[in-house]
Amino acid sequence: MERLGTGIGWRPEIADAVERMPGIDWVEAVAENVCPGHLPDSLRRLRERGVTVVPHGVSLGLGGADRPDAGRLTALAERAEALGSPLVTEHIAFVRAGGPLTASPHLEAGHLLPVPRTRDALDVLCENVRIAQDALPVPLAVENIAALIGWPGEEMTEGQFLYDLADRTGVRLLIDVANLHTNHVNRGEDPAKALAELPLEAIAYVHVAGGFERDGVWHDSHAHPVPRPVLDILTDLASRVSPPGVLLERDENFPAPAELEHELSTIRRALEAGAVERVKAELRAAAGTGPGRRGAELFAAAGAGRREAAGGGGGGLLMEAGTARQEGARGVTGGTGAVRRGDETGAAEATRGAFGRPHQEGVDGARQRLALAQAALLSALVAGTPVPEGFDRARIGVQARALAAKRADVVAKVAPELPVILGDGYRTAFLGYAQTHPMTGGYRRDALAFAEHLLSTGRPGDTGARRELREWWLDRSGPAPRSRRPAHRLARATRRVLSRR
């Protein structure tokens, strides 16, 4: 796997700061926010300087019951080619449900939701990943996600699920250590156990991000500093394997550039600490063999740990250590002691029966069952239908409120005129609308539907604001905008709102 080094998530709000930051080897851009024919000047300049840019998709829904949409795959491929990227990444998640498989209304989550760690879900995910791999011009890596909720009746741990996925498809893994921490707090899962079960050699790179805890629930906000527990998990990972790349994610509430640079330095130190521990483990393992060539090589490698953590090369002896420990965790042995099918234990036993590809009839049946389960869950989250049996009702409520809040935030970003026109009443009005109107399309369509809903009910009460909202809706709901100057429209709406105060 190509060595990426240390990177940061590129966002328009911090584009200038990212260009000036020292020691940035690569960046990651949200794929859906990049237009291949009109790359942002900042990304273009970074590419000209030789900085690698990786498109990170959020809308494929590879963990959903439906096969990946051909149009979305084509769009992701176009972005990879436009950016000259060595790989593309997506998530192990579902983002929509309903439709023909369930003969129910199509629903959009507007967020990444966890897939059940079952054999049905794994069969579907593997086929979806293969479809994506065939359509993309570069390798694909998929990311473990953060979850507020857990599925009842799961059959595998996260590490076992990811191991089987990589083993059956050859897909690379994007390991988010912040998400491992989230699942530790919210689902009681042990990050160290997950790392021990992972196929470490399949790691493409690592995400690091911040969040916050409220009422015993960890929210993966990407809007707060990286906490110590996340850095500790990063060090643990680096003590097992040298990750090809590590990236800091920040999506909002952006601090001063100096603070982001400080976080990157902290991440490098966490990697360095892990690299040192990895070399120490090698030294301890070789201590009983005497001062031969192997011992000399290991002592020479001790100094390489610090250089590697700073973004240099890795692999070699250090990679061997992580691979050996990982094989031990899976019960993999060689020679006459090789594990036989039926004698597996631990993670290996959990993968029994998952070798190779299942018959197509089996996958189709798995899709049907998964579709029904995901539609029932998403309907409970966004449409107020009863919570499916086995789920934590309180946690479903937390997730539902989080989805509605994010929906309000994103609509305010894609349609910034709406908060201006509605003023302080925007958020209350939108959350009320969301309770009875699940999202069935994208966020821009959602903004139009929200405005239409308000107008159809005679809102807002202020005549001037209602007229402004109607003008805004007419500009966007027709076959073509009445004005092709969005900045002018926003300024006009702002002036008219201010004139009413």
Short mmCIF file of C-alpha atoms in Angstrom, two decimals:
data_model
loop_
_atom_site.label_atom_id
_atom_site.label_comp_id
_atom_site.label_asym_id
_atom_site.label_seq_id
_atom_site.Cartn_x
_atom_site.Cartn_y
_atom_site.Cartn_z
CA MET A 1 0.00 0.00 0.00
CA GLU A 2 1.29 3.47 -0.90
CA ARG A 3 2.73 5.42 2.02
CA LEU A 4 0.61 8.54 2.52
CA GLY A 5 2.14 10.08 5.65
CA THR A 6 0.32 12.66 7.78
CA GLY A 7 -2.70 14.47 6.40
CA ILE A 8 -5.76 16.55 7.21
CA GLY A 9 -9.30 16.64 5.92
CA TRP A 10 -9.59 19.39 3.31
CA ARG A 11 -12.63 21.60 3.84
CA PRO A 12 -13.40 24.92 2.07
CA GLU A 13 -13.49 26.73 5.44
CA ILE A 14 -9.84 25.89 6.17
CA ALA A 15 -8.53 25.59 2.59
CA ASP A 16 -6.10 28.51 2.87
CA ALA A 17 -4.80 27.32 6.24
CA VAL A 18 -4.24 23.78 4.93
CA GLU A 19 -2.17 25.11 2.03
CA ARG A 20 0.13 26.92 4.48
CA MET A 21 0.46 24.11 7.05
CA PRO A 22 3.90 22.55 7.32
CA GLY A 23 4.30 18.78 7.09
CA ILE A 24 1.03 18.02 5.27
CA ASP A 25 1.70 15.05 3.00
CA TRP A 26 -1.85 14.51 1.78
CA VAL A 27 -5.45 15.62 2.17
CA GLU A 28 -8.85 13.98 1.96
CA ALA A 29 -11.84 15.72 0.37
CA VAL A 30 -15.52 14.77 0.67
CA ALA A 31 -16.19 13.33 -2.78
CA GLU A 32 -19.73 14.66 -3.07
CA ASN A 33 -18.48 18.22 -2.47
CA VAL A 34 -16.02 18.16 -5.40
CA CYS A 35 -16.96 18.83 -9.02
CA PRO A 36 -14.51 17.05 -11.35
CA GLY A 37 -14.71 19.75 -14.04
CA HIS A 38 -14.33 22.63 -11.60
CA LEU A 39 -11.86 21.65 -8.90
CA PRO A 40 -11.43 24.24 -6.14
CA ASP A 41 -8.31 26.34 -6.72
CA SER A 42 -6.91 25.22 -3.38
CA LEU A 43 -7.09 21.53 -4.30
CA ARG A 44 -5.62 22.26 -7.71
CA ARG A 45 -2.65 24.07 -6.16
CA LEU A 46 -2.10 21.25 -3.66
CA ARG A 47 -2.09 18.72 -6.50
CA GLU A 48 0.44 20.84 -8.42
CA ARG A 49 2.70 20.76 -5.35
CA GLY A 50 2.54 16.97 -5.32
CA VAL A 51 0.18 16.67 -2.35
CA THR A 52 -1.98 13.54 -2.68
CA VAL A 53 -5.75 14.11 -2.62
CA VAL A 54 -8.07 11.22 -1.71
CA PRO A 55 -11.85 11.46 -2.39
CA HIS A 56 -13.89 10.25 0.58
CA GLY A 57 -17.46 9.26 -0.30
CA VAL A 58 -20.41 9.44 2.10
CA SER A 59 -23.45 8.53 -0.01
CA LEU A 60 -22.88 5.12 -1.66
CA GLY A 61 -24.47 3.17 1.18
CA LEU A 62 -22.40 0.03 0.58
CA GLY A 63 -23.94 -1.57 3.66
CA GLY A 64 -27.47 -1.08 2.38
CA ALA A 65 -29.66 -3.83 0.97
CA ASP A 66 -29.72 -2.34 -2.54
CA ARG A 67 -26.86 -2.74 -4.98
CA PRO A 68 -24.71 0.39 -5.33
CA ASP A 69 -26.18 2.99 -7.64
CA ALA A 70 -24.33 3.07 -10.97
CA GLY A 71 -24.56 6.86 -11.19
CA ARG A 72 -22.98 7.36 -7.79
CA LEU A 73 -20.19 4.91 -8.65
CA THR A 74 -19.50 6.75 -11.90
CA ALA A 75 -19.37 10.06 -10.04
CA LEU A 76 -16.90 8.66 -7.49
CA ALA A 77 -14.73 7.25 -10.29
CA GLU A 78 -14.71 10.62 -12.06
CA ARG A 79 -13.50 12.34 -8.92
CA ALA A 80 -10.72 9.82 -8.40
CA GLU A 81 -9.51 10.39 -11.97
CA ALA A 82 -9.80 14.19 -11.79
CA LEU A 83 -7.75 14.27 -8.59
CA GLY A 84 -5.21 11.65 -9.70
CA SER A 85 -5.94 9.74 -6.50
CA PRO A 86 -4.23 6.44 -5.58
CA LEU A 87 -7.44 5.15 -3.95
CA VAL A 88 -10.98 6.14 -2.97
CA THR A 89 -12.75 5.54 0.32
CA GLU A 90 -16.29 4.98 1.53
CA HIS A 91 -18.10 3.69 4.62
CA ILE A 92 -19.45 0.41 5.95
CA ALA A 93 -22.90 1.86 6.49
CA PHE A 94 -26.39 2.19 5.10
CA VAL A 95 -27.82 5.62 4.35
CA ARG A 96 -31.19 4.82 2.78
CA ALA A 97 -33.85 2.11 2.90
CA GLY A 98 -37.26 1.21 1.56
CA GLY A 99 -38.17 1.08 -2.11
CA PRO A 100 -38.87 -1.92 -4.38
CA LEU A 101 -37.24 -4.53 -2.12
CA THR A 102 -39.72 -3.77 0.65
CA ALA A 103 -42.60 -2.23 -1.34
CA SER A 104 -42.41 0.72 1.05
CA PRO A 105 -41.58 4.43 0.66
CA HIS A 106 -37.98 5.29 -0.06
CA LEU A 107 -36.33 6.91 2.97
CA GLU A 108 -33.02 8.78 3.31
CA ALA A 109 -31.16 8.89 6.61
CA GLY A 110 -28.91 11.80 5.72
CA HIS A 111 -26.30 10.12 7.91
CA LEU A 112 -24.22 6.96 8.20
CA LEU A 113 -26.04 4.18 10.06
CA PRO A 114 -24.51 0.89 11.24
CA VAL A 115 -25.10 -2.42 9.48
CA PRO A 116 -25.85 -5.50 11.59
CA ARG A 117 -22.81 -7.74 12.02
CA THR A 118 -24.57 -10.80 10.69
CA ARG A 119 -23.81 -13.25 7.91
CA ASP A 120 -26.69 -11.87 5.83
CA ALA A 121 -25.34 -8.34 6.07
CA LEU A 122 -21.80 -9.55 5.37
CA ASP A 123 -22.88 -11.42 2.23
CA VAL A 124 -24.66 -8.34 0.92
CA LEU A 125 -21.80 -6.02 1.83
CA CYS A 126 -19.24 -8.26 0.13
CA GLU A 127 -21.22 -8.30 -3.12
CA ASN A 128 -21.74 -4.53 -2.98
CA VAL A 129 -18.02 -3.97 -2.40
CA ARG A 130 -17.15 -6.18 -5.38
CA ILE A 131 -19.57 -4.21 -7.57
CA ALA A 132 -17.89 -0.98 -6.45
CA GLN A 133 -14.40 -2.38 -6.99
CA ASP A 134 -15.28 -3.36 -10.56
CA ALA A 135 -16.60 0.15 -11.30
CA LEU A 136 -13.73 2.16 -9.80
CA PRO A 137 -10.42 2.91 -11.54
CA VAL A 138 -8.39 2.72 -8.30
CA PRO A 139 -8.47 0.55 -5.16
CA LEU A 140 -11.30 1.01 -2.66
CA ALA A 141 -10.95 1.26 1.11
CA VAL A 142 -13.93 1.17 3.47
CA GLU A 143 -14.27 2.74 6.91
CA ASN A 144 -15.67 1.44 10.19
CA ILE A 145 -18.27 3.90 11.46
CA ALA A 146 -19.31 5.30 14.82
CA ALA A 147 -22.62 4.06 16.16
CA LEU A 148 -25.09 5.34 18.73
CA ILE A 149 -27.13 2.14 18.48
CA GLY A 150 -26.46 -1.58 18.22
CA TRP A 151 -28.40 -4.23 16.34
CA PRO A 152 -29.91 -7.13 18.30
CA GLY A 153 -28.77 -10.63 17.41
CA GLU A 154 -25.36 -9.75 16.00
CA GLU A 155 -23.19 -12.78 15.15
CA MET A 156 -19.71 -11.25 14.98
CA THR A 157 -17.54 -8.66 16.66
CA GLU A 158 -16.43 -5.64 14.66
CA GLY A 159 -12.93 -7.07 14.21
CA GLN A 160 -14.27 -10.40 12.95
CA PHE A 161 -16.70 -8.67 10.59
CA LEU A 162 -13.93 -6.50 9.10
CA TYR A 163 -11.55 -9.43 8.84
CA ASP A 164 -14.06 -11.50 6.86
CA LEU A 165 -14.91 -8.54 4.63
CA ALA A 166 -11.26 -7.91 3.72
CA ASP A 167 -10.54 -11.62 3.35
CA ARG A 168 -13.43 -12.24 0.97
CA THR A 169 -13.11 -9.13 -1.19
CA GLY A 170 -9.52 -7.92 -0.90
CA VAL A 171 -10.84 -4.46 0.00
CA ARG A 172 -8.60 -2.16 2.00
CA LEU A 173 -9.66 -0.80 5.37
CA LEU A 174 -9.82 2.77 6.58
CA ILE A 175 -9.68 2.39 10.37
CA ASP A 176 -11.16 5.29 12.31
CA VAL A 177 -9.76 5.10 15.85
CA ALA A 178 -12.21 7.78 17.01
CA ASN A 179 -15.04 5.50 15.91
CA LEU A 180 -13.53 2.64 17.90
CA HIS A 181 -13.63 4.92 20.94
CA THR A 182 -17.23 5.90 20.16
CA ASN A 183 -18.28 2.26 20.01
CA HIS A 184 -16.43 1.61 23.27
CA VAL A 185 -18.45 4.28 25.09
CA ASN A 186 -21.78 3.66 23.35
CA ARG A 187 -21.70 -0.11 22.88
CA GLY A 188 -19.19 -1.35 25.45
CA GLU A 189 -16.83 -2.72 22.80
CA ASP A 190 -13.13 -3.12 23.55
CA PRO A 191 -10.92 -1.19 21.06
CA ALA A 192 -7.89 -3.37 21.85
CA LYS A 193 -9.88 -6.52 21.04
CA ALA A 194 -11.04 -5.00 17.76
CA LEU A 195 -7.45 -4.11 16.82
CA ALA A 196 -6.24 -7.61 17.72
CA GLU A 197 -8.82 -9.15 15.37
CA LEU A 198 -8.25 -6.80 12.43
CA PRO A 199 -6.33 -7.81 9.30
CA LEU A 200 -3.65 -5.19 9.94
CA GLU A 201 -2.00 -5.69 6.56
CA ALA A 202 -5.24 -4.49 4.89
CA ILE A 203 -5.15 -1.02 6.50
CA ALA A 204 -4.98 1.77 3.90
CA TYR A 205 -4.90 4.61 6.41
CA VAL A 206 -6.30 5.82 9.73
CA HIS A 207 -8.75 8.56 10.73
CA VAL A 208 -8.42 10.55 13.95
CA ALA A 209 -11.14 12.94 15.14
CA GLY A 210 -12.71 14.53 18.19
CA GLY A 211 -16.14 14.38 19.77
CA PHE A 212 -17.93 14.93 23.05
CA GLU A 213 -19.84 12.97 25.67
CA ARG A 214 -23.33 13.93 26.84
CA ASP A 215 -25.52 11.90 29.18
CA GLY A 216 -23.29 8.88 28.81
CA VAL A 217 -23.39 8.93 25.00
CA TRP A 218 -20.36 9.77 22.88
CA HIS A 219 -21.07 11.91 19.83
CA ASP A 220 -18.53 11.68 17.00
CA SER A 221 -18.85 15.36 16.15
CA HIS A 222 -15.63 16.06 14.20
CA ALA A 223 -16.01 19.51 15.77
CA HIS A 224 -13.96 19.13 18.95
CA PRO A 225 -10.31 18.47 19.84
CA VAL A 226 -9.04 14.89 19.70
CA PRO A 227 -9.33 13.46 23.24
CA ARG A 228 -6.66 11.42 25.00
CA PRO A 229 -8.53 8.07 24.76
CA VAL A 230 -8.58 8.36 20.96
CA LEU A 231 -4.85 9.11 20.89
CA ASP A 232 -4.25 6.11 23.13
CA ILE A 233 -6.07 3.85 20.65
CA LEU A 234 -3.93 5.33 17.87
CA THR A 235 -0.79 4.49 19.85
CA ASP A 236 -2.09 0.96 20.41
CA LEU A 237 -2.67 0.54 16.68
CA ALA A 238 0.79 1.92 15.87
CA SER A 239 2.32 -0.53 18.35
CA ARG A 240 0.92 -3.36 16.20
CA VAL A 241 1.54 -2.08 12.66
CA SER A 242 2.89 0.95 10.82
CA PRO A 243 -0.19 2.58 9.25
CA PRO A 244 0.48 3.86 5.71
CA GLY A 245 -1.22 7.14 6.53
CA VAL A 246 -2.98 9.01 9.33
CA LEU A 247 -5.43 11.87 8.83
CA LEU A 248 -7.02 14.43 11.16
CA GLU A 249 -10.71 15.05 10.49
CA ARG A 250 -12.43 18.33 11.36
CA ASP A 251 -15.77 19.19 9.78
CA GLU A 252 -16.96 22.28 11.66
CA ASN A 253 -16.24 24.59 14.58
CA PHE A 254 -12.81 25.12 13.03
CA PRO A 255 -10.16 26.43 15.42
CA ALA A 256 -7.21 28.67 14.56
CA PRO A 257 -4.64 27.08 12.22
CA ALA A 258 -2.12 26.94 15.07
CA GLU A 259 -4.48 24.70 17.05
CA LEU A 260 -4.91 22.32 14.11
CA GLU A 261 -1.13 22.19 13.70
CA HIS A 262 -0.81 21.40 17.41
CA GLU A 263 -3.30 18.53 17.03
CA LEU A 264 -1.29 17.16 14.10
CA SER A 265 1.87 17.30 16.22
CA THR A 266 0.06 15.43 19.01
CA ILE A 267 -1.00 12.76 16.51
CA ARG A 268 2.60 12.38 15.32
CA ARG A 269 3.77 11.92 18.91
CA ALA A 270 1.11 9.24 19.48
CA LEU A 271 2.34 7.43 16.37
CA GLU A 272 5.93 7.75 17.54
CA ALA A 273 5.07 6.25 20.92
CA GLY A 274 3.41 3.30 19.22
CA ALA A 275 6.33 2.77 16.85
CA VAL A 276 8.74 2.68 19.79
CA GLU A 277 6.59 0.10 21.59
CA ARG A 278 6.50 -2.00 18.43
CA VAL A 279 10.30 -2.03 18.21
CA LYS A 280 10.58 -2.86 21.91
CA ALA A 281 8.31 -5.84 21.39
CA GLU A 282 10.56 -7.02 18.57
CA LEU A 283 13.59 -6.62 20.80
CA ARG A 284 11.97 -8.62 23.58
CA ALA A 285 11.01 -11.35 21.13
CA ALA A 286 14.60 -11.55 19.85
CA ALA A 287 16.23 -11.38 23.30
CA GLY A 288 16.36 -15.14 23.65
CA THR A 289 18.16 -15.67 20.33
CA GLY A 290 21.45 -14.01 21.27
CA PRO A 291 23.24 -11.10 19.55
CA GLY A 292 23.04 -12.41 16.00
CA ARG A 293 22.23 -10.60 12.80
CA ARG A 294 18.52 -10.50 13.65
CA GLY A 295 19.24 -8.73 16.93
CA ALA A 296 21.49 -6.22 15.17
CA GLU A 297 18.77 -5.51 12.63
CA LEU A 298 16.26 -4.91 15.40
CA PHE A 299 18.56 -2.52 17.25
CA ALA A 300 19.07 -0.62 13.99
CA ALA A 301 15.28 -0.54 13.54
CA ALA A 302 14.79 1.13 16.91
CA GLY A 303 15.87 4.48 15.50
CA ALA A 304 13.64 3.99 12.48
CA GLY A 305 10.54 4.05 14.66
CA ARG A 306 10.79 7.78 15.21
CA ARG A 307 11.50 8.54 11.54
CA GLU A 308 8.57 6.37 10.48
CA ALA A 309 6.15 8.13 12.85
CA ALA A 310 7.14 11.43 11.27
CA GLY A 311 5.89 10.20 7.90
CA GLY A 312 8.78 8.17 6.52
CA GLY A 313 8.74 4.63 5.27
CA GLY A 314 7.57 1.69 7.29
CA GLY A 315 7.10 -2.01 6.80
CA GLY A 316 9.95 -4.48 6.80
CA LEU A 317 10.79 -5.82 10.23
CA LEU A 318 8.23 -3.60 11.92
CA MET A 319 5.43 -4.82 9.68
CA GLU A 320 6.45 -8.41 10.38
CA ALA A 321 5.88 -7.89 14.10
CA GLY A 322 2.34 -6.62 13.64
CA THR A 323 1.50 -9.36 11.15
CA ALA A 324 2.85 -12.08 13.44
CA ARG A 325 0.81 -10.80 16.38
CA GLN A 326 -2.29 -10.51 14.21
CA GLU A 327 -1.88 -14.08 12.94
CA GLY A 328 -1.48 -15.24 16.52
CA ALA A 329 -4.70 -13.48 17.50
CA ARG A 330 -6.54 -15.31 14.71
CA GLY A 331 -5.03 -18.67 15.59
CA VAL A 332 -3.09 -18.89 12.28
CA THR A 333 -0.19 -21.30 12.29
CA GLY A 334 1.97 -22.90 9.66
CA GLY A 335 3.36 -26.31 8.82
CA THR A 336 1.84 -29.36 10.48
CA GLY A 337 0.17 -27.15 13.07
CA ALA A 338 -2.06 -25.38 10.54
CA VAL A 339 -5.62 -24.86 11.73
CA ARG A 340 -8.10 -27.16 10.01
CA ARG A 341 -11.63 -26.20 9.03
CA GLY A 342 -13.81 -27.16 11.97
CA ASP A 343 -11.04 -26.70 14.53
CA GLU A 344 -11.05 -22.90 14.55
CA THR A 345 -11.36 -20.86 17.70
CA GLY A 346 -12.06 -17.20 18.36
CA ALA A 347 -12.19 -14.99 15.27
CA ALA A 348 -11.35 -17.88 12.95
CA GLU A 349 -14.31 -19.90 14.23
CA ALA A 350 -16.63 -16.97 13.63
CA THR A 351 -15.66 -16.91 9.95
CA ARG A 352 -16.46 -20.59 9.40
CA GLY A 353 -18.98 -21.00 6.58
CA ALA A 354 -18.08 -17.61 5.10
CA PHE A 355 -15.31 -18.83 2.79
CA GLY A 356 -15.75 -17.94 -0.87
CA ARG A 357 -18.85 -16.44 -2.41
CA PRO A 358 -22.34 -17.62 -1.47
CA HIS A 359 -24.74 -18.71 -4.17
CA GLN A 360 -26.58 -15.82 -5.82
CA GLU A 361 -29.91 -17.15 -4.54
CA GLY A 362 -28.51 -16.90 -1.03
CA VAL A 363 -27.40 -13.29 -1.52
CA ASP A 364 -30.77 -12.31 -2.98
CA GLY A 365 -32.52 -13.78 0.05
CA ALA A 366 -30.09 -11.98 2.35
CA ARG A 367 -30.84 -8.71 0.54
CA GLN A 368 -34.56 -9.17 1.11
CA ARG A 369 -34.14 -9.88 4.81
CA LEU A 370 -31.67 -7.03 5.28
CA ALA A 371 -33.94 -4.63 3.37
CA LEU A 372 -36.87 -5.33 5.67
CA ALA A 373 -34.76 -4.91 8.80
CA GLN A 374 -33.11 -1.66 7.65
CA ALA A 375 -36.41 -0.16 6.46
CA ALA A 376 -38.04 -0.89 9.82
CA LEU A 377 -35.16 0.72 11.71
CA LEU A 378 -34.89 3.80 9.50
CA SER A 379 -38.66 4.30 9.57
CA ALA A 380 -38.56 4.30 13.38
CA LEU A 381 -35.74 6.84 13.30
CA VAL A 382 -37.14 9.33 10.78
CA ALA A 383 -40.86 8.61 10.42
CA GLY A 384 -41.93 7.86 13.99
CA THR A 385 -43.03 4.27 13.41
CA PRO A 386 -42.70 1.74 16.27
CA VAL A 387 -39.19 0.76 17.32
CA PRO A 388 -38.35 -2.75 16.04
CA GLU A 389 -38.10 -5.47 18.67
CA GLY A 390 -34.75 -5.85 20.41
CA PHE A 391 -33.52 -2.27 20.02
CA ASP A 392 -32.83 0.06 22.94
CA ARG A 393 -35.74 2.52 22.74
CA ALA A 394 -33.94 5.26 24.63
CA ARG A 395 -30.93 5.02 22.34
CA ILE A 396 -33.18 5.01 19.27
CA GLY A 397 -34.60 8.30 20.56
CA VAL A 398 -31.08 9.75 20.90
CA GLN A 399 -30.24 8.68 17.35
CA ALA A 400 -33.51 10.07 15.96
CA ARG A 401 -32.89 13.47 17.55
CA ALA A 402 -29.32 13.47 16.28
CA LEU A 403 -30.50 12.74 12.73
CA ALA A 404 -33.06 15.56 12.85
CA ALA A 405 -30.49 18.01 14.25
CA LYS A 406 -27.97 17.15 11.56
CA ARG A 407 -30.65 17.46 8.91
CA ALA A 408 -31.49 20.97 10.12
CA ASP A 409 -27.80 21.93 10.14
CA VAL A 410 -27.10 20.65 6.63
CA VAL A 411 -30.23 22.23 5.13
CA ALA A 412 -29.11 25.54 6.64
CA LYS A 413 -25.76 25.12 4.84
CA VAL A 414 -27.13 24.15 1.43
CA ALA A 415 -29.88 26.81 1.63
CA PRO A 416 -28.34 29.60 3.76
CA GLU A 417 -31.17 31.97 2.84
CA LEU A 418 -33.67 29.98 4.92
CA PRO A 419 -32.20 30.85 8.35
CA VAL A 420 -31.91 34.45 7.18
CA ILE A 421 -35.55 34.63 6.07
CA LEU A 422 -36.95 32.74 9.07
CA GLY A 423 -34.57 34.19 11.66
CA ASP A 424 -34.52 32.59 15.10
CA GLY A 425 -37.57 30.53 14.20
CA TYR A 426 -35.76 28.48 11.56
CA ARG A 427 -34.55 25.62 13.72
CA THR A 428 -37.79 25.15 15.67
CA ALA A 429 -39.80 25.22 12.45
CA PHE A 430 -37.51 22.73 10.71
CA LEU A 431 -37.40 20.24 13.59
CA GLY A 432 -41.20 20.34 13.76
CA TYR A 433 -41.38 19.68 10.03
CA ALA A 434 -38.86 16.82 10.28
CA GLN A 435 -41.00 14.96 12.83
CA THR A 436 -43.67 14.24 10.23
CA HIS A 437 -41.78 14.58 6.95
CA PRO A 438 -38.93 12.08 6.52
CA MET A 439 -36.31 12.92 3.93
CA THR A 440 -36.84 11.06 0.65
CA GLY A 441 -34.23 12.78 -1.51
CA GLY A 442 -31.15 14.92 -1.08
CA TYR A 443 -30.73 17.91 1.20
CA ARG A 444 -31.46 20.47 -1.51
CA ARG A 445 -34.76 18.78 -2.29
CA ASP A 446 -35.40 18.67 1.45
CA ALA A 447 -34.92 22.44 1.69
CA LEU A 448 -37.47 23.01 -1.08
CA ALA A 449 -39.97 20.63 0.52
CA PHE A 450 -39.57 22.40 3.87
CA ALA A 451 -40.22 25.81 2.31
CA GLU A 452 -43.24 24.48 0.42
CA HIS A 453 -44.60 22.97 3.63
CA LEU A 454 -44.33 26.30 5.48
CA LEU A 455 -46.00 28.22 2.66
CA SER A 456 -48.83 25.69 2.37
CA THR A 457 -49.63 26.18 6.07
CA GLY A 458 -49.55 30.00 5.87
CA ARG A 459 -46.18 30.40 7.52
CA PRO A 460 -44.19 32.31 8.49
CA GLY A 461 -46.67 34.62 10.12
CA ASP A 462 -44.80 37.78 9.12
CA THR A 463 -46.11 38.88 5.70
CA GLY A 464 -42.74 40.16 4.52
CA ALA A 465 -40.93 36.98 5.54
CA ARG A 466 -43.57 34.84 3.85
CA ARG A 467 -43.18 36.86 0.64
CA GLU A 468 -39.39 36.41 0.79
CA LEU A 469 -39.79 32.68 1.34
CA ARG A 470 -42.16 32.40 -1.60
CA GLU A 471 -39.72 34.29 -3.84
CA TRP A 472 -36.92 31.99 -2.70
CA TRP A 473 -38.99 28.87 -3.39
CA LEU A 474 -40.07 30.09 -6.85
CA ASP A 475 -36.44 30.81 -7.77
CA ARG A 476 -35.51 27.18 -7.15
CA SER A 477 -38.58 25.05 -7.77
CA GLY A 478 -38.97 25.81 -11.47
CA PRO A 479 -37.08 24.26 -14.39
CA ALA A 480 -34.45 27.03 -14.16
CA PRO A 481 -33.60 29.65 -11.52
CA ARG A 482 -35.11 33.05 -12.07
CA SER A 483 -31.80 34.58 -11.03
CA ARG A 484 -28.41 33.04 -11.72
CA ARG A 485 -26.67 35.07 -9.03
CA PRO A 486 -27.02 33.15 -5.72
CA ALA A 487 -24.86 35.64 -3.83
CA HIS A 488 -27.11 38.46 -5.02
CA ARG A 489 -30.22 36.51 -3.94
CA LEU A 490 -28.78 35.94 -0.47
CA ALA A 491 -27.76 39.59 -0.08
CA ARG A 492 -31.21 40.73 -1.25
CA ALA A 493 -32.95 38.45 1.24
CA THR A 494 -30.68 39.67 4.03
CA ARG A 495 -31.36 43.34 3.28
CA ARG A 496 -35.11 42.80 3.23
CA VAL A 497 -35.09 40.91 6.52
CA LEU A 498 -32.98 43.61 8.17
CA SER A 499 -35.29 46.31 6.85
CA ARG A 500 -38.18 44.72 8.77
CA ARG A 501 -36.39 45.01 12.13
#
